[in-house]
Amino acid sequence: MGKAKQFGFIGLGMALGVAASFQFSAHAQKAAATAPLPLDELRQLADVYGLIKTDYVEPVEDKKLLTEAIGGMVASLDPHSTYLDAKAFRDMREAVQGKFVGVGVEISNEDGAIKVVSPIEDTPAYKAGIKAGDLITRIDNVPVRNMSADEAVKRMRGKVGSKVTLTIARPGEDKPWVVPVAREEIKVQSVKAKMVEPGYAWVRVSQFQENTLDELAKKTKALYAEQPDIKGLVLDLRNDPGGLLPGAIGVSAAFLPKPDQVIVTTKGQLPDSNQAFYGRREFYAQRGDPLAGLPAGLKTVPMVVLVNGGSASASEIVAGALQDYQRAIVMGSRTFGKGSVQTLRQLSADTAIKLTTARYYTPKGRPIQATGVTPDMRVDETAEGDLLNALRVRESDLQRHLMGEGEKKEAAKDVINKEVTANLAQQQRALALLKDRKPLEFGGKDDFQLAQAINHFKGLPVQLAKGVPEEQKAAPKALPGAEHKPPELDAAPKK
């Protein structure tokens, strides 16, 4: 199947846990490799199946045993490979459209617990005061110990208006607290935009959805109609968990000067997994061109891209591409590090498995998986420091995460062990400072990182993160239109 026809999803955090990514593949599932089947292990599996059927305390349905076997086999690979039953498959499709019924919280597994990565803006969870770093210990009084993120998401879904009771343990507080949250239809507004002050625009992409490019075109045209001489544009990707791959390609293409530039490449075991995705229309739209007629100024306006530890998958692709071509300065903190591709293989009309099949790379060949995108300018989220970052979970923190290039398991364990004490101290300090603080409104008057981005445009001093060496404090210059010739994958078809 031509790569221009392979459209995918990257990072439906609120629907499937944290920052998952997938590609739909319409071609038939290929036969397994020529390696012989492991007959001894298969006999052992059959023996266990038989023992359960004959000796278990009560009868167990064949369908349950086989479904659980499939789910366990796939889930053992990495945090983002999973079996989707009929309900999970349906929920995933709803989330892609930018709406679902739930409480609006992104979660992940951490040491058998369910940890809040981030509440989604303007949702019931956000309004209830749930914060990044909170641990969900019970859902409707059911303990979540060793519950998968997918199962937790299922339990938090329901009918509009119904309530789910969450028991929250917040590190640093003595007692857990119980909060009933009414489920709502969560409609995530994909793109927000406004003039921060005369000459300086702010465009936020909160999630890459089916309508992201239409919204981006509509709102950037309105900005330029309001002020044709925009002197600087901030693209805000903070806490963006990802979404649709075509959206990431299109958003990148909207700001890059030429359509023939590579946006992202992939490498995997199958030939179809080795591809290069370009900024041409066929890579981000199946029909028409939502980016037609964009203001010409978008290609050259000085840019800052804001990212943080909650920026994952599709947002990392955009940040990495604009950084590689020196089209924008990336500012903030290191991103989540979700750089793997999940391919959706349907097993039946309403079930499928989501299987990791490749890794993502930036145009210059930099890996994203477990590494993330490192900003050009490290800027804390507040003047007091990067408080929320101490509470965030990244890809490299997840159990069984797909190893990044050059990452060694033992070395990673050593680093984790050395950082545990420091991280606990940082978390305690962050929790103490955040205890009575209202959630940050991105794009608001108290948005410290946005203020530093505007300072950068104006040539004013930028308050960089604590601990940044003096030699790194000279602000790099954005070079709109500067180009690199990115390396292409050997196996990637040329167009």
Short mmCIF file of N, CA and C in Angstrom, two decimals, residues 379-387 429 437 446-449 452 463-466:
data_model
loop_
_atom_site.label_atom_id
_atom_site.label_comp_id
_atom_site.label_asym_id
_atom_site.label_seq_id
_atom_site.Cartn_x
_atom_site.Cartn_y
_atom_site.Cartn_z
N VAL A 379 13.52 26.44 29.41
CA VAL A 379 12.81 27.46 30.20
C VAL A 379 11.84 26.75 31.12
N ASP A 380 11.91 27.05 32.41
CA ASP A 380 11.01 26.44 33.38
C ASP A 380 9.58 26.90 33.16
N GLU A 381 8.63 26.13 33.71
CA GLU A 381 7.23 26.45 33.51
C GLU A 381 6.77 27.64 34.35
N THR A 382 7.48 27.91 35.41
CA THR A 382 7.17 29.08 36.22
C THR A 382 8.48 29.77 36.59
N ALA A 383 8.39 30.97 37.11
CA ALA A 383 9.58 31.69 37.54
C ALA A 383 10.25 30.97 38.70
N GLU A 384 9.48 30.16 39.45
CA GLU A 384 10.03 29.43 40.59
C GLU A 384 10.69 28.11 40.19
N GLY A 385 10.51 27.67 38.97
CA GLY A 385 11.09 26.41 38.53
C GLY A 385 10.09 25.56 37.78
N ASP A 386 10.56 24.37 37.35
CA ASP A 386 9.73 23.44 36.59
C ASP A 386 8.97 22.54 37.55
N LEU A 387 7.96 23.06 38.19
CA LEU A 387 7.29 22.33 39.27
C LEU A 387 6.58 21.07 38.77
N ARG A 429 8.85 19.14 46.98
CA ARG A 429 8.91 20.60 46.85
C ARG A 429 7.83 21.10 45.89
N ARG A 437 -2.13 26.37 44.37
CA ARG A 437 -2.03 27.14 43.14
C ARG A 437 -3.06 26.66 42.13
N ASP A 446 -0.65 34.88 33.10
CA ASP A 446 0.36 34.37 34.02
C ASP A 446 1.19 33.25 33.40
N ASP A 447 1.14 33.11 32.10
CA ASP A 447 1.88 32.04 31.40
C ASP A 447 3.34 32.47 31.26
N PHE A 448 4.19 31.97 32.16
CA PHE A 448 5.59 32.38 32.23
C PHE A 448 6.36 32.02 30.95
N GLN A 449 6.19 30.79 30.47
CA GLN A 449 6.94 30.37 29.28
C GLN A 449 6.53 31.17 28.05
N GLN A 452 8.32 34.38 28.13
CA GLN A 452 9.72 34.27 27.74
C GLN A 452 9.86 34.14 26.22
N GLN A 463 14.57 34.32 30.74
CA GLN A 463 14.96 33.65 31.98
C GLN A 463 15.01 32.15 31.74
N LEU A 464 16.21 31.62 31.55
CA LEU A 464 16.38 30.21 31.28
C LEU A 464 16.27 29.39 32.55
N ALA A 465 16.14 28.07 32.38
CA ALA A 465 15.96 27.17 33.51
C ALA A 465 17.15 27.23 34.45
N LYS A 466 16.88 26.99 35.70
CA LYS A 466 17.94 26.95 36.69
C LYS A 466 18.91 25.82 36.34
#
